[in-house]
Amino acid sequence: MKQIVYVYILSFPFNYTFFCKQLIFHISYFAYFQVKTLALQFLIT
């Protein structure tokens, strides 16, 4: 894990936009999944 972070720091300007896009995508997908499961639980109970 530390090696991955180190590589990101070394190639920071190149990977910054890509990393931000990935991070935003993962966060939005996770939030959507959480909301979906919460809604399903709310509907079931």
GROMACS .gro file of C-alpha atoms in nm:
model
   45
    1MET     CA    1   0.000   0.000   0.000
    2LYS     CA    2   0.279   0.241   0.089
    3GLN     CA    3   0.456   0.163  -0.238
    4ILE     CA    4   0.144   0.254  -0.435
    5VAL     CA    5   0.117   0.585  -0.250
    6TYR     CA    6   0.487   0.647  -0.309
    7VAL     CA    7   0.448   0.587  -0.683
    8TYR     CA    8   0.151   0.826  -0.689
    9ILE     CA    9   0.358   1.093  -0.514
   10LEU     CA   10   0.647   1.041  -0.759
   11SER     CA   11   0.422   1.079  -1.064
   12PHE     CA   12   0.190   1.328  -0.897
   13PRO     CA   13   0.122   1.579  -1.179
   14PHE     CA   14   0.059   1.301  -1.430
   15ASN     CA   15  -0.176   1.089  -1.220
   16TYR     CA   16  -0.354   1.362  -1.028
   17THR     CA   17  -0.649   1.411  -1.264
   18PHE     CA   18  -0.686   1.037  -1.322
   19PHE     CA   19  -0.675   0.970  -0.949
   20CYS     CA   20  -0.937   1.238  -0.881
   21LYS     CA   21  -1.166   1.094  -1.147
   22GLN     CA   22  -1.129   0.744  -1.004
   23LEU     CA   23  -1.185   0.867  -0.649
   24ILE     CA   24  -1.499   1.062  -0.744
   25PHE     CA   25  -1.630   0.761  -0.938
   26HIS     CA   26  -1.570   0.521  -0.650
   27ILE     CA   27  -1.722   0.755  -0.390
   28SER     CA   28  -2.032   0.821  -0.600
   29TYR     CA   29  -2.075   0.451  -0.678
   30PHE     CA   30  -2.035   0.358  -0.311
   31ALA     CA   31  -2.283   0.628  -0.204
   32TYR     CA   32  -2.533   0.506  -0.465
   33PHE     CA   33  -2.492   0.148  -0.343
   34GLN     CA   34  -2.540   0.254   0.020
   35VAL     CA   35  -2.853   0.453  -0.061
   36LYS     CA   36  -2.991   0.163  -0.264
   37THR     CA   37  -2.941  -0.088   0.019
   38LEU     CA   38  -3.086   0.155   0.273
   39ALA     CA   39  -3.390   0.211   0.053
   40LEU     CA   40  -3.436  -0.164   0.011
   41GLN     CA   41  -3.413  -0.221   0.386
   42PHE     CA   42  -3.660   0.061   0.446
   43LEU     CA   43  -3.905  -0.084   0.194
   44ILE     CA   44  -3.875  -0.438   0.332
   45THR     CA   45  -3.928  -0.349   0.698
   0.00000   0.00000   0.00000
